Each structure stands twice: as C-alpha cells, then as structure tokens.
Amino acid sequence: MNFAVPTELETEIDELITHYPQKRSASLMALHALQGHFGWISREAIEWIAQKLELLPINIYELVTFYPMFRTNPVGKYQIKVCRTLSCALGGSYKLHEYLCQKLGLDSNAQSLQTTKDGKFSVEFVECLASCGTAPVMMCNDDFYEGVTAPKADEILTKCK
Amino acid sequence: MSAAAATTETKPSPPPVEKIRIKVDGREIEVPKLMPDWQGKLQPTTMLQACALAGVEVPHYCYHPKLPVAGNCRMCLVEFGLPLIGPDRKPVLNEDGTTKIAKQVLPYEPTTVRGAIACATPISTGMEIYPGSPATRQMRESVLEFLLINHPLDCPICDQAGECKLQEYSVDYGQSASRFVEAKVHKPKAVDLGPRIVLDDERCILCSRCVRFTKDIVGDDALGFVNRGSYSTLTHFPGKPFDNNYTLNTVDICPVGALTSKDFRFQMRVWFLKQTKSICTSCGTGCNIVIGSREEKIYRYEPRQNDAVNSCWMCDAGRLNYKWVGREDRLVKCGVRNPERGMKDASWVAALNEIADRLKKAPAGSVAIVASARQTNEELWLLSKLKAKLSATSDSVPRIGEGDKLLVNVDKNPNSYGARLTGVAADPMGSSLPKIADGIRGGGIKTLIVFGEDVTKHGIGAELLGKLETLIVSDILPSQTTELAHYLLPGCAHAEKRGTFTNIKGRVQKLMKAVEPRGDGRPEWEFLHDLVYNVTGQNGFVSIEGLFNQMVKEVPAFNGLTWAGLGDLGVAVRI
Ligand code: SF4
Ligand code: SF4
Ligand code: FES
Ligand code: FES
C-alpha cells in the first residue's frame, strides 16, 4: 500500500480512538480527520483505517458511501457548496450554481460534485445550510457566504488563490 | 449391546418448560416462554415462533432461524393486542369476566393499527396476535408494494423464479398492477461478486441475510451495503471478491433472485427438478443434502437442514462436487479379461459366476481386499463377509486433507467409520496396505479385490498388480487399476443407489437414489450380495432395507438400528 499517513495525523487519530469505549465507534471521527488532511477518502485510506479499528474495509466503505460529505474521489482545493433547499432555491441558488459553473467551465446542469480540470475548484449542491433567511447561501471550504449575488460570487472566487 | 445403547442420541433430560398462554387469531395456545434462538440459546419466544407453533406461518424475508434477527424487511408485521391494564395496575375485565384486550394502535392516531414485527417481538402472557386480520393483511400489502417499487420484475429470466419468496408473497399479497409511475432506480446487474456468485443488485431487497451469514456464520465479514436509501447496494469491498468456502449458501438463503450460483445459473428451471434427499460424500461430516435432478442428470446439490450435522449449510467444494457423476468416461460395461483377446464385455451373471468359482478355489489367506471408505456401510459389511470366508487381509485408503472450523472435516472419506466398524479397514486405516503389497510381491497373495480405489496410487503399483492371478475391480471411473483388472464390475455413484454412511461423529445416515446408474452399472451392494451368496452359500436379503436390518444385527455398533428408524436425519451410534 503506497499510502502514508503522517505521524502527526496518526497520533491525532490514535488519540481520537481513546475517546470511545469501542474502537469501531471512532470510525466517523477518524474519517473526518483523514478527509481533513487528504481532502478525500481513498480506497487505501479505507483499508488503513479499517485495520486501525480492527474492522474489515467493507465496514468503513459502507460508512463512506452512506454519508455524501465523505469524498471518494479527489476534490478541488476550494470546495464550493451551494444550498438548494427550498428557501435558497426560491432565492436564486440555481442561478448562482449556473453562474459559478459557467464561470469555472463546468456543466451547469450537473447536480452532483464536479471539479475543474486544474483541480482548483469543486462545485456541488448541498441541502439547507441553516441560514434560510439570507438566501441564496453557499460555502467555500469552511467560509460561509450569505446573499450571494453574481458580483459577490466573483469576489469570492478571486479571493481563492 | 442393547438397542438403547446403540442409539446414543445425547438427550439430557429437558428442564421444566415454563409456558405462557396467548391467542393466535382467536385460538388459545400454550407456548414455551423461552425458545432457542439462531445459536440455540434460549431466548424469549417471539411472535413469529409462537405463530409457527400455532401452525400459522408469518411471511418474512430477513428472518432466518439460523441467523441473528435483523428486523429490517417489515414483511412480518402483525396486528396484536395486549391485556388492558387499569389505573390500579390490574387487568381490566369485560362484563363476562374475561380480560379486556387493547388492540395496539398509533398513540396519535387511534384508528390506525400499530403492528409489530413478529420476528423480533417477544410474546407476553395474554397477548393476542392477529396474523389473519385485515389490518395485518394491509400491512403486508403495503410492505410488498414498497419492495416492488424498484424491483425489475424479471421473473421470466430469473433463476429464483419458482422458489422466490417475492413471487410467492406477491401472489398472496401483491397487486396485479403497479401504482408506481415514477422512474425506477437502476442498479448494477450481473455483478461478479466472487468466483462462484453472480449478483443482480436490482433484485436485492436488502434483507441482509447474506451479510449476516458470511459475517456471523462463516466469520468472513465480506459483504455490505453501500450508498443510501433506494440506492443502497449490496457489494463487497473493491478488489476483495466474495470468496470463502461457504459462499453458495447465500444463494440458498437469498429470498429473491439477487444472488445466483454461477454453476446453476440458467441451467434448469427449478420446478422441473426432482428432489432427492441424500448425503454429501466429499468429507466425513456428511452434510445432508437435496439432489436436484432431471431426466437422469444432476443439476445441483443444496443443503438440507439437520441440526445434528450441518444446520442449514454446506461447503462450496462439496456442493459443486457432482459433475463426475455424469462424466463421459464412466465405466459402463461388465468385463472379463481373456488371456488372448484382452478385456471383453461380459454379462453380470457370467462375470459373477466366474469370480465366485475363482474365490471358492482360492486357498485361505491368498486373497486381499482393498475397499474404499467411500463405499456404503452395507457394501463394506458384505465385503467383510467375503473377508471372513476367505480369511483375507483387508484395508481401506485413508484420505486426510484440510478441515475448517465450520463443517469441513479433515477426513475426506465419507464413511471411514463404516470401514472401521465393519472391520474392513485396518487399525489404523491404511496400515495393512504395505502388508498387502508385500504379500503380492512375495507371492502369498494371488487374488486382490479392489472396490472404489486406484491402488496404484496407494503403494500397490502396476508391476505388483501384474503379478496377481486374479484382480477383481469395481469402480465408477477408469483408473490404472481398472485398466489392469481381470474382472471389471461397474459400480454406482452414491446418487445412483441407496445405502448408508457413518459420518465422523458416528451418525448413520441414508443415501437415496436420485438418478439411474450408467450403462450396465449396478449398485455394489446388489452384486456383492449375489457374490457373497455364491461364495459363502449364505442367503441374505435382496432389498437394501433387509440388508441393512441384517447388518445391524451382526455389526455390534449398529445393533438396534432399523432402516426405517434412520428417518431423513439419521441416528448417532457409539463409535
Ligand atoms: S442479496 Fe439476497 S440475501 Fe443479500 S441482502 Fe439482497 S435480498 Fe437479501
Ligand atoms: S463439509 Fe464435507 S460433507 Fe459438508 S458439504 Fe463440505 S465436503 Fe460435503
Ligand atoms: S434553504 Fe438554504 S440555508 Fe436553508
Ligand atoms: S422478517 Fe424481516 S422484519 Fe421480521
């Protein structure tokens, strides 16, 4: 397996495991830690964590595919999540999505995650981000943006280096 | 030895069973408070078990008596009621003095029945279960409608058709036309799940029987569900195919046609198959099986439940070890070697008479017998009579291989105990083979009788066989030994005859005949009986039942058994 976990991350995960009465219970937190570091969960990562938690890879694979926020493919450096639940849908999130996609050279009809060829941006729809009053809203990595108009979107994109 | 001693079924005196009274569809019955769960441990009796005791089958998919309860398919939902308890914590009575029953309803919607899953709900005193009520029926109809929403309905090309629970319950509770107008979810089809299994994910109803089987019974946690909701898909981890020695059992327990056997796939419609109860002969465990055959051709083996032997399972290797029965090169002709003209076809009568003459003339101690521990008890016993009459040396060939913790035994002979108990095998088995070889080499042994073994592979090489005056061989498939035989007697595969085997734990179990023997082949017990009669003058029985019943009188370990008493599941003897 040419998959290496930096010592620091491994120490972090080992520490996480101690929080739970059973190793298995640490699965989700360990996956978050791995995704936080690598940006996505590879097959090797699944095997690595399964071994660590004394499980079989299929047990982790089930989890990773169950939760849409775990990525099973590499994603862009900047991950843009556009809310498409009711308030945002009414407030223009589809237009926002279309605008972003056109600007980044992506398919504006696609519903699921897509990544630009240079690997810089990923765009996807997500469900309610709990700021329905300020639709349309989106996230760029961990930053949250409300009332995103086209100029505001341009501004956000230019900030991404 | 007394009859009681021979049948040593270990039955500890049962502890007093606590019973409780419940009603099933208005009929009062008493059921044990505790019943065995999938591992045989006593657990509170479930509604499903109680209904079964009342003779009512509750439809179910995910529940399997030998697997942990999952409670995920909801097919077993039933309406039920419990004694109404008043504010004083005492049961409320009707005017006629009987206990008032509160049918269970939704707390916020008292006109809607609240069902319970019968497979996982324990019964309690006074409970009333209504598996036949309109509300129960409605729940079943709804569950089935949901199960069929994304189902491809490809019964016409599905191997499971005819033994599919989805089909069966659809007939009982399904609708003739679907109300579903939306687009169906499509999932992977013809997935190569492992070397012996093909999966159709669209047919899968996500009952998780296969997942639990391989995890909890085999201990190979290989399968799981990926994705979510209606996209949930059964699969293995990428790059780790589903490959253990028990995978084909998942095909049996899959209630639908999702898991299919590569071997049986598209070979035969199941309703054409004749089902014959028999025994797997690939190792000493002796798993109980059902042979599926049509027009004298075997299509599949399936395990048959016997909790004293194999539960509901069998290994893949044993299951697939049937093709040799139909091999083209089967021995089909009785043969007698003519010094000038070589092997010539002969009639049974002629061959057996000639053999009997030769054996009668053979001086005591000049005959040796090698009889396979793959022959039946009856055949080995008949050979032991020849052995006694001729003062012959005899032995069998030990066959030791790999075993596992679940079923597969290290002894690859299906009837080693038969060979031992009838006195045919030496102790230890195989230890007399070198003596027989020496005897032939030294010229003391001039006649060799071989049943079902290629002795050239077991220390009695072709050059030794060439020294014999008489070589009598019975077998099914050609070998170097049959090539050299002076008398060749075509025998039967176990699926072509009746008889019994004694498994590694001393359980005597029946084989039943599924297909006709090939060519002139005859069951070995049949012609051995003729031969023994010719040689010893002792008459016996010409039916397997009679032969068996005679054998049990003469073989101490078998004392007290009867053919009829063996039933379908066999009887354990002390070994
Ligand atoms: S493949 Fe069959 S046994 Fe396995 S979950 Fe699906 S329906 Fe159940
Ligand atoms: S465990 Fe032995 S008897 Fe059972 S199926 Fe396998 S080979 Fe046959
Ligand atoms: S609908 Fe977009 S944040 Fe709630
Ligand atoms: S049988 Fe599936 S829920 Fe009971």
PDB file of N, CA and C in Angstrom, chain B residues 432-512:
ATOM      1  N   SER B 432      -2.396 -51.739   6.665  1.00  0.00           N
ATOM      2  CA  SER B 432      -2.203 -53.062   6.061  1.00  0.00           C
ATOM      3  C   SER B 432      -1.884 -52.997   4.576  1.00  0.00           C
ATOM      4  N   LEU B 433      -2.002 -51.799   3.991  1.00  0.00           N
ATOM      5  CA  LEU B 433      -1.734 -51.699   2.551  1.00  0.00           C
ATOM      6  C   LEU B 433      -0.313 -52.164   2.213  1.00  0.00           C
ATOM      7  N   PRO B 434       0.710 -51.731   2.988  1.00  0.00           N
ATOM      8  CA  PRO B 434       2.062 -52.235   2.681  1.00  0.00           C
ATOM      9  C   PRO B 434       2.156 -53.749   2.836  1.00  0.00           C
ATOM     10  N   LYS B 435       1.413 -54.296   3.828  1.00  0.00           N
ATOM     11  CA  LYS B 435       1.439 -55.757   4.010  1.00  0.00           C
ATOM     12  C   LYS B 435       0.855 -56.447   2.787  1.00  0.00           C
ATOM     13  N   ILE B 436      -0.218 -55.862   2.253  1.00  0.00           N
ATOM     14  CA  ILE B 436      -0.827 -56.454   1.059  1.00  0.00           C
ATOM     15  C   ILE B 436       0.164 -56.389  -0.100  1.00  0.00           C
ATOM     16  N   ALA B 437       0.828 -55.234  -0.220  1.00  0.00           N
ATOM     17  CA  ALA B 437       1.835 -55.089  -1.290  1.00  0.00           C
ATOM     18  C   ALA B 437       2.925 -56.144  -1.131  1.00  0.00           C
ATOM     19  N   ASP B 438       3.400 -56.309   0.109  1.00  0.00           N
ATOM     20  CA  ASP B 438       4.436 -57.316   0.365  1.00  0.00           C
ATOM     21  C   ASP B 438       3.942 -58.714   0.032  1.00  0.00           C
ATOM     22  N   GLY B 439       2.688 -58.967   0.425  1.00  0.00           N
ATOM     23  CA  GLY B 439       2.093 -60.282   0.168  1.00  0.00           C
ATOM     24  C   GLY B 439       2.073 -60.599  -1.313  1.00  0.00           C
ATOM     25  N   ILE B 440       1.729 -59.586  -2.116  1.00  0.00           N
ATOM     26  CA  ILE B 440       1.694 -59.815  -3.562  1.00  0.00           C
ATOM     27  C   ILE B 440       3.112 -60.042  -4.076  1.00  0.00           C
ATOM     28  N   ARG B 441       4.009 -59.202  -3.565  1.00  0.00           N
ATOM     29  CA  ARG B 441       5.405 -59.297  -4.000  1.00  0.00           C
ATOM     30  C   ARG B 441       5.963 -60.680  -3.675  1.00  0.00           C
ATOM     31  N   GLY B 442       5.648 -61.146  -2.465  1.00  0.00           N
ATOM     32  CA  GLY B 442       6.165 -62.440  -2.037  1.00  0.00           C
ATOM     33  C   GLY B 442       5.417 -63.622  -2.627  1.00  0.00           C
ATOM     34  N   GLY B 443       4.299 -63.334  -3.317  1.00  0.00           N
ATOM     35  CA  GLY B 443       3.555 -64.420  -3.947  1.00  0.00           C
ATOM     36  C   GLY B 443       2.519 -65.065  -3.057  1.00  0.00           C
ATOM     37  N   GLY B 444       2.418 -64.652  -1.785  1.00  0.00           N
ATOM     38  CA  GLY B 444       1.421 -65.226  -0.881  1.00  0.00           C
ATOM     39  C   GLY B 444       0.017 -64.808  -1.268  1.00  0.00           C
ATOM     40  N   ILE B 445      -0.106 -63.568  -1.695  1.00  0.00           N
ATOM     41  CA  ILE B 445      -1.416 -63.069  -2.108  1.00  0.00           C
ATOM     42  C   ILE B 445      -1.512 -63.156  -3.622  1.00  0.00           C
ATOM     43  N   LYS B 446      -2.499 -63.924  -4.069  1.00  0.00           N
ATOM     44  CA  LYS B 446      -2.640 -64.152  -5.507  1.00  0.00           C
ATOM     45  C   LYS B 446      -3.894 -63.504  -6.080  1.00  0.00           C
ATOM     46  N   THR B 447      -4.818 -63.164  -5.180  1.00  0.00           N
ATOM     47  CA  THR B 447      -6.074 -62.563  -5.631  1.00  0.00           C
ATOM     48  C   THR B 447      -6.283 -61.256  -4.879  1.00  0.00           C
ATOM     49  N   LEU B 448      -6.614 -60.199  -5.646  1.00  0.00           N
ATOM     50  CA  LEU B 448      -6.888 -58.918  -4.999  1.00  0.00           C
ATOM     51  C   LEU B 448      -8.262 -58.432  -5.446  1.00  0.00           C
ATOM     52  N   ILE B 449      -9.051 -58.049  -4.448  1.00  0.00           N
ATOM     53  CA  ILE B 449     -10.367 -57.472  -4.735  1.00  0.00           C
ATOM     54  C   ILE B 449     -10.286 -55.994  -4.386  1.00  0.00           C
ATOM     55  N   VAL B 450     -10.570 -55.153  -5.358  1.00  0.00           N
ATOM     56  CA  VAL B 450     -10.478 -53.707  -5.117  1.00  0.00           C
ATOM     57  C   VAL B 450     -11.832 -53.063  -5.369  1.00  0.00           C
ATOM     58  N   PHE B 451     -12.317 -52.323  -4.379  1.00  0.00           N
ATOM     59  CA  PHE B 451     -13.583 -51.594  -4.553  1.00  0.00           C
ATOM     60  C   PHE B 451     -13.342 -50.099  -4.405  1.00  0.00           C
ATOM     61  N   GLY B 452     -13.498 -49.402  -5.521  1.00  0.00           N
ATOM     62  CA  GLY B 452     -13.519 -47.941  -5.474  1.00  0.00           C
ATOM     63  C   GLY B 452     -12.209 -47.250  -5.177  1.00  0.00           C
ATOM     64  N   GLU B 453     -11.092 -47.880  -5.397  1.00  0.00           N
ATOM     65  CA  GLU B 453      -9.817 -47.194  -5.204  1.00  0.00           C
ATOM     66  C   GLU B 453      -8.893 -47.506  -6.372  1.00  0.00           C
ATOM     67  N   ASP B 454      -8.008 -46.553  -6.663  1.00  0.00           N
ATOM     68  CA  ASP B 454      -6.930 -46.814  -7.604  1.00  0.00           C
ATOM     69  C   ASP B 454      -5.710 -47.164  -6.763  1.00  0.00           C
ATOM     70  N   VAL B 455      -5.522 -48.477  -6.533  1.00  0.00           N
ATOM     71  CA  VAL B 455      -4.469 -48.882  -5.597  1.00  0.00           C
ATOM     72  C   VAL B 455      -3.070 -48.545  -6.100  1.00  0.00           C
ATOM     73  N   THR B 456      -2.954 -48.295  -7.417  1.00  0.00           N
ATOM     74  CA  THR B 456      -1.612 -47.959  -7.921  1.00  0.00           C
ATOM     75  C   THR B 456      -1.131 -46.650  -7.310  1.00  0.00           C
ATOM     76  N   LYS B 457      -2.063 -45.839  -6.835  1.00  0.00           N
ATOM     77  CA  LYS B 457      -1.681 -44.574  -6.193  1.00  0.00           C
ATOM     78  C   LYS B 457      -1.426 -44.757  -4.702  1.00  0.00           C
ATOM     79  N   HIS B 458      -1.644 -45.962  -4.209  1.00  0.00           N
ATOM     80  CA  HIS B 458      -1.529 -46.152  -2.760  1.00  0.00           C
ATOM     81  C   HIS B 458      -0.603 -47.314  -2.427  1.00  0.00           C
ATOM     82  N   GLY B 459       0.458 -47.398  -3.146  1.00  0.00           N
ATOM     83  CA  GLY B 459       1.514 -48.330  -2.772  1.00  0.00           C
ATOM     84  C   GLY B 459       1.410 -49.714  -3.377  1.00  0.00           C
ATOM     85  N   ILE B 460       0.371 -49.956  -4.190  1.00  0.00           N
ATOM     86  CA  ILE B 460       0.308 -51.257  -4.862  1.00  0.00           C
ATOM     87  C   ILE B 460       0.370 -50.968  -6.362  1.00  0.00           C
ATOM     88  N   GLY B 461       1.565 -50.831  -6.870  1.00  0.00           N
ATOM     89  CA  GLY B 461       1.786 -50.348  -8.230  1.00  0.00           C
ATOM     90  C   GLY B 461       1.428 -51.358  -9.309  1.00  0.00           C
ATOM     91  N   ALA B 462       1.470 -50.869 -10.548  1.00  0.00           N
ATOM     92  CA  ALA B 462       1.063 -51.687 -11.686  1.00  0.00           C
ATOM     93  C   ALA B 462       1.880 -52.971 -11.769  1.00  0.00           C
ATOM     94  N   GLU B 463       3.179 -52.887 -11.441  1.00  0.00           N
ATOM     95  CA  GLU B 463       4.008 -54.083 -11.568  1.00  0.00           C
ATOM     96  C   GLU B 463       3.549 -55.162 -10.589  1.00  0.00           C
ATOM     97  N   LEU B 464       3.088 -54.736  -9.397  1.00  0.00           N
ATOM     98  CA  LEU B 464       2.561 -55.716  -8.439  1.00  0.00           C
ATOM     99  C   LEU B 464       1.245 -56.294  -8.922  1.00  0.00           C
ATOM    100  N   LEU B 465       0.380 -55.418  -9.442  1.00  0.00           N
ATOM    101  CA  LEU B 465      -0.913 -55.899  -9.931  1.00  0.00           C
ATOM    102  C   LEU B 465      -0.700 -56.920 -11.047  1.00  0.00           C
ATOM    103  N   GLY B 466       0.365 -56.719 -11.821  1.00  0.00           N
ATOM    104  CA  GLY B 466       0.665 -57.632 -12.922  1.00  0.00           C
ATOM    105  C   GLY B 466       1.020 -59.032 -12.441  1.00  0.00           C
ATOM    106  N   LYS B 467       1.450 -59.141 -11.178  1.00  0.00           N
ATOM    107  CA  LYS B 467       1.839 -60.449 -10.654  1.00  0.00           C
ATOM    108  C   LYS B 467       0.654 -61.286 -10.188  1.00  0.00           C
ATOM    109  N   LEU B 468      -0.515 -60.604 -10.035  1.00  0.00           N
ATOM    110  CA  LEU B 468      -1.664 -61.301  -9.464  1.00  0.00           C
ATOM    111  C   LEU B 468      -2.238 -62.324 -10.425  1.00  0.00           C
ATOM    112  N   GLU B 469      -2.773 -63.388  -9.824  1.00  0.00           N
ATOM    113  CA  GLU B 469      -3.509 -64.346 -10.660  1.00  0.00           C
ATOM    114  C   GLU B 469      -4.885 -63.795 -11.001  1.00  0.00           C
ATOM    115  N   THR B 470      -5.492 -63.153  -9.997  1.00  0.00           N
ATOM    116  CA  THR B 470      -6.834 -62.613 -10.201  1.00  0.00           C
ATOM    117  C   THR B 470      -6.914 -61.209  -9.615  1.00  0.00           C
ATOM    118  N   LEU B 471      -7.348 -60.284 -10.443  1.00  0.00           N
ATOM    119  CA  LEU B 471      -7.578 -58.925  -9.962  1.00  0.00           C
ATOM    120  C   LEU B 471      -9.031 -58.551 -10.266  1.00  0.00           C
ATOM    121  N   ILE B 472      -9.810 -58.422  -9.192  1.00  0.00           N
ATOM    122  CA  ILE B 472     -11.240 -58.106  -9.337  1.00  0.00           C
ATOM    123  C   ILE B 472     -11.424 -56.651  -8.929  1.00  0.00           C
ATOM    124  N   VAL B 473     -11.932 -55.853  -9.849  1.00  0.00           N
ATOM    125  CA  VAL B 473     -12.036 -54.423  -9.562  1.00  0.00           C
ATOM    126  C   VAL B 473     -13.455 -53.933  -9.818  1.00  0.00           C
ATOM    127  N   SER B 474     -13.987 -53.191  -8.845  1.00  0.00           N
ATOM    128  CA  SER B 474     -15.242 -52.483  -9.083  1.00  0.00           C
ATOM    129  C   SER B 474     -14.966 -51.006  -8.918  1.00  0.00           C
ATOM    130  N   ASP B 475     -15.409 -50.233  -9.886  1.00  0.00           N
ATOM    131  CA  ASP B 475     -15.225 -48.780  -9.769  1.00  0.00           C
ATOM    132  C   ASP B 475     -16.232 -48.074 -10.643  1.00  0.00           C
ATOM    133  N   ILE B 476     -16.127 -46.760 -10.618  1.00  0.00           N
ATOM    134  CA  ILE B 476     -17.082 -45.926 -11.341  1.00  0.00           C
ATOM    135  C   ILE B 476     -16.401 -45.253 -12.512  1.00  0.00           C
ATOM    136  N   LEU B 477     -15.159 -44.809 -12.249  1.00  0.00           N
ATOM    137  CA  LEU B 477     -14.394 -44.122 -13.281  1.00  0.00           C
ATOM    138  C   LEU B 477     -13.138 -44.937 -13.586  1.00  0.00           C
ATOM    139  N   PRO B 478     -12.623 -44.831 -14.820  1.00  0.00           N
ATOM    140  CA  PRO B 478     -11.444 -45.609 -15.178  1.00  0.00           C
ATOM    141  C   PRO B 478     -10.203 -45.137 -14.423  1.00  0.00           C
ATOM    142  N   SER B 479      -9.325 -46.054 -14.094  1.00  0.00           N
ATOM    143  CA  SER B 479      -8.069 -45.711 -13.435  1.00  0.00           C
ATOM    144  C   SER B 479      -7.046 -46.740 -13.892  1.00  0.00           C
ATOM    145  N   GLN B 480      -5.815 -46.588 -13.426  1.00  0.00           N
ATOM    146  CA  GLN B 480      -4.800 -47.568 -13.803  1.00  0.00           C
ATOM    147  C   GLN B 480      -5.156 -48.951 -13.276  1.00  0.00           C
ATOM    148  N   THR B 481      -5.800 -48.977 -12.106  1.00  0.00           N
ATOM    149  CA  THR B 481      -6.199 -50.266 -11.533  1.00  0.00           C
ATOM    150  C   THR B 481      -7.278 -50.933 -12.390  1.00  0.00           C
ATOM    151  N   THR B 482      -8.270 -50.137 -12.838  1.00  0.00           N
ATOM    152  CA  THR B 482      -9.324 -50.757 -13.650  1.00  0.00           C
ATOM    153  C   THR B 482      -8.748 -51.240 -14.980  1.00  0.00           C
ATOM    154  N   GLU B 483      -7.731 -50.524 -15.488  1.00  0.00           N
ATOM    155  CA  GLU B 483      -7.073 -50.923 -16.732  1.00  0.00           C
ATOM    156  C   GLU B 483      -6.513 -52.340 -16.643  1.00  0.00           C
ATOM    157  N   LEU B 484      -6.015 -52.677 -15.448  1.00  0.00           N
ATOM    158  CA  LEU B 484      -5.319 -53.952 -15.288  1.00  0.00           C
ATOM    159  C   LEU B 484      -6.224 -55.081 -14.794  1.00  0.00           C
ATOM    160  N   ALA B 485      -7.497 -54.734 -14.535  1.00  0.00           N
ATOM    161  CA  ALA B 485      -8.390 -55.718 -13.915  1.00  0.00           C
ATOM    162  C   ALA B 485      -8.585 -56.947 -14.799  1.00  0.00           C
ATOM    163  N   HIS B 486      -8.783 -58.094 -14.136  1.00  0.00           N
ATOM    164  CA  HIS B 486      -9.221 -59.292 -14.859  1.00  0.00           C
ATOM    165  C   HIS B 486     -10.736 -59.355 -14.897  1.00  0.00           C
ATOM    166  N   TYR B 487     -11.324 -58.834 -13.839  1.00  0.00           N
ATOM    167  CA  TYR B 487     -12.786 -58.731 -13.802  1.00  0.00           C
ATOM    168  C   TYR B 487     -13.122 -57.297 -13.458  1.00  0.00           C
ATOM    169  N   LEU B 488     -13.932 -56.673 -14.300  1.00  0.00           N
ATOM    170  CA  LEU B 488     -14.273 -55.280 -14.065  1.00  0.00           C
ATOM    171  C   LEU B 488     -15.775 -55.160 -13.822  1.00  0.00           C
ATOM    172  N   LEU B 489     -16.138 -54.643 -12.665  1.00  0.00           N
ATOM    173  CA  LEU B 489     -17.545 -54.564 -12.278  1.00  0.00           C
ATOM    174  C   LEU B 489     -17.940 -53.095 -12.122  1.00  0.00           C
ATOM    175  N   PRO B 490     -18.727 -52.569 -13.064  1.00  0.00           N
ATOM    176  CA  PRO B 490     -19.073 -51.143 -12.987  1.00  0.00           C
ATOM    177  C   PRO B 490     -20.051 -50.873 -11.842  1.00  0.00           C
ATOM    178  N   GLY B 491     -19.660 -49.959 -10.974  1.00  0.00           N
ATOM    179  CA  GLY B 491     -20.491 -49.657  -9.811  1.00  0.00           C
ATOM    180  C   GLY B 491     -21.325 -48.416 -10.021  1.00  0.00           C
ATOM    181  N   CYS B 492     -21.806 -47.872  -8.903  1.00  0.00           N
ATOM    182  CA  CYS B 492     -22.717 -46.736  -8.947  1.00  0.00           C
ATOM    183  C   CYS B 492     -22.166 -45.578  -8.140  1.00  0.00           C
ATOM    184  N   ALA B 493     -22.431 -44.380  -8.631  1.00  0.00           N
ATOM    185  CA  ALA B 493     -22.187 -43.198  -7.797  1.00  0.00           C
ATOM    186  C   ALA B 493     -23.216 -43.221  -6.666  1.00  0.00           C
ATOM    187  N   HIS B 494     -22.893 -42.545  -5.572  1.00  0.00           N
ATOM    188  CA  HIS B 494     -23.825 -42.567  -4.438  1.00  0.00           C
ATOM    189  C   HIS B 494     -25.195 -42.044  -4.817  1.00  0.00           C
ATOM    190  N   ALA B 495     -25.253 -41.156  -5.823  1.00  0.00           N
ATOM    191  CA  ALA B 495     -26.544 -40.584  -6.217  1.00  0.00           C
ATOM    192  C   ALA B 495     -27.372 -41.579  -7.017  1.00  0.00           C
ATOM    193  N   GLU B 496     -26.777 -42.737  -7.316  1.00  0.00           N
ATOM    194  CA  GLU B 496     -27.472 -43.721  -8.143  1.00  0.00           C
ATOM    195  C   GLU B 496     -27.915 -44.944  -7.350  1.00  0.00           C
ATOM    196  N   LYS B 497     -27.713 -44.878  -6.025  1.00  0.00           N
ATOM    197  CA  LYS B 497     -28.065 -46.065  -5.242  1.00  0.00           C
ATOM    198  C   LYS B 497     -28.521 -45.646  -3.855  1.00  0.00           C
ATOM    199  N   ARG B 498     -28.987 -46.613  -3.111  1.00  0.00           N
ATOM    200  CA  ARG B 498     -29.343 -46.350  -1.728  1.00  0.00           C
ATOM    201  C   ARG B 498     -28.323 -47.014  -0.812  1.00  0.00           C
ATOM    202  N   GLY B 499     -28.353 -46.629   0.428  1.00  0.00           N
ATOM    203  CA  GLY B 499     -27.395 -47.199   1.367  1.00  0.00           C
ATOM    204  C   GLY B 499     -27.194 -46.233   2.515  1.00  0.00           C
ATOM    205  N   THR B 500     -26.218 -46.544   3.372  1.00  0.00           N
ATOM    206  CA  THR B 500     -25.953 -45.647   4.493  1.00  0.00           C
ATOM    207  C   THR B 500     -24.458 -45.399   4.631  1.00  0.00           C
ATOM    208  N   PHE B 501     -24.141 -44.242   5.186  1.00  0.00           N
ATOM    209  CA  PHE B 501     -22.778 -43.871   5.552  1.00  0.00           C
ATOM    210  C   PHE B 501     -22.760 -43.608   7.053  1.00  0.00           C
ATOM    211  N   THR B 502     -21.618 -43.811   7.681  1.00  0.00           N
ATOM    212  CA  THR B 502     -21.461 -43.435   9.079  1.00  0.00           C
ATOM    213  C   THR B 502     -20.507 -42.250   9.119  1.00  0.00           C
ATOM    214  N   ASN B 503     -20.981 -41.110   9.570  1.00  0.00           N
ATOM    215  CA  ASN B 503     -20.120 -39.933   9.480  1.00  0.00           C
ATOM    216  C   ASN B 503     -19.109 -39.914  10.613  1.00  0.00           C
ATOM    217  N   ILE B 504     -18.316 -38.868  10.628  1.00  0.00           N
ATOM    218  CA  ILE B 504     -17.166 -38.788  11.509  1.00  0.00           C
ATOM    219  C   ILE B 504     -17.565 -38.766  12.985  1.00  0.00           C
ATOM    220  N   LYS B 505     -18.836 -38.418  13.235  1.00  0.00           N
ATOM    221  CA  LYS B 505     -19.302 -38.423  14.617  1.00  0.00           C
ATOM    222  C   LYS B 505     -20.103 -39.680  14.930  1.00  0.00           C
ATOM    223  N   GLY B 506     -20.145 -40.604  13.987  1.00  0.00           N
ATOM    224  CA  GLY B 506     -20.862 -41.849  14.238  1.00  0.00           C
ATOM    225  C   GLY B 506     -22.338 -41.780  13.915  1.00  0.00           C
ATOM    226  N   ARG B 507     -22.712 -40.843  13.065  1.00  0.00           N
ATOM    227  CA  ARG B 507     -24.116 -40.751  12.694  1.00  0.00           C
ATOM    228  C   ARG B 507     -24.362 -41.559  11.430  1.00  0.00           C
ATOM    229  N   VAL B 508     -25.279 -42.502  11.507  1.00  0.00           N
ATOM    230  CA  VAL B 508     -25.607 -43.337  10.351  1.00  0.00           C
ATOM    231  C   VAL B 508     -26.698 -42.629   9.565  1.00  0.00           C
ATOM    232  N   GLN B 509     -26.396 -42.299   8.302  1.00  0.00           N
ATOM    233  CA  GLN B 509     -27.329 -41.507   7.504  1.00  0.00           C
ATOM    234  C   GLN B 509     -27.563 -42.164   6.146  1.00  0.00           C
ATOM    235  N   LYS B 510     -28.769 -41.938   5.643  1.00  0.00           N
ATOM    236  CA  LYS B 510     -29.186 -42.598   4.403  1.00  0.00           C
ATOM    237  C   LYS B 510     -28.824 -41.820   3.150  1.00  0.00           C
ATOM    238  N   LEU B 511     -28.482 -42.569   2.109  1.00  0.00           N
ATOM    239  CA  LEU B 511     -28.392 -42.023   0.761  1.00  0.00           C
ATOM    240  C   LEU B 511     -29.624 -42.496   0.023  1.00  0.00           C
ATOM    241  N   MET B 512     -30.203 -41.651  -0.784  1.00  0.00           N
ATOM    242  CA  MET B 512     -31.310 -42.100  -1.608  1.00  0.00           C
ATOM    243  C   MET B 512     -30.939 -41.939  -3.071  1.00  0.00           C
TER     244      MET B 512
END
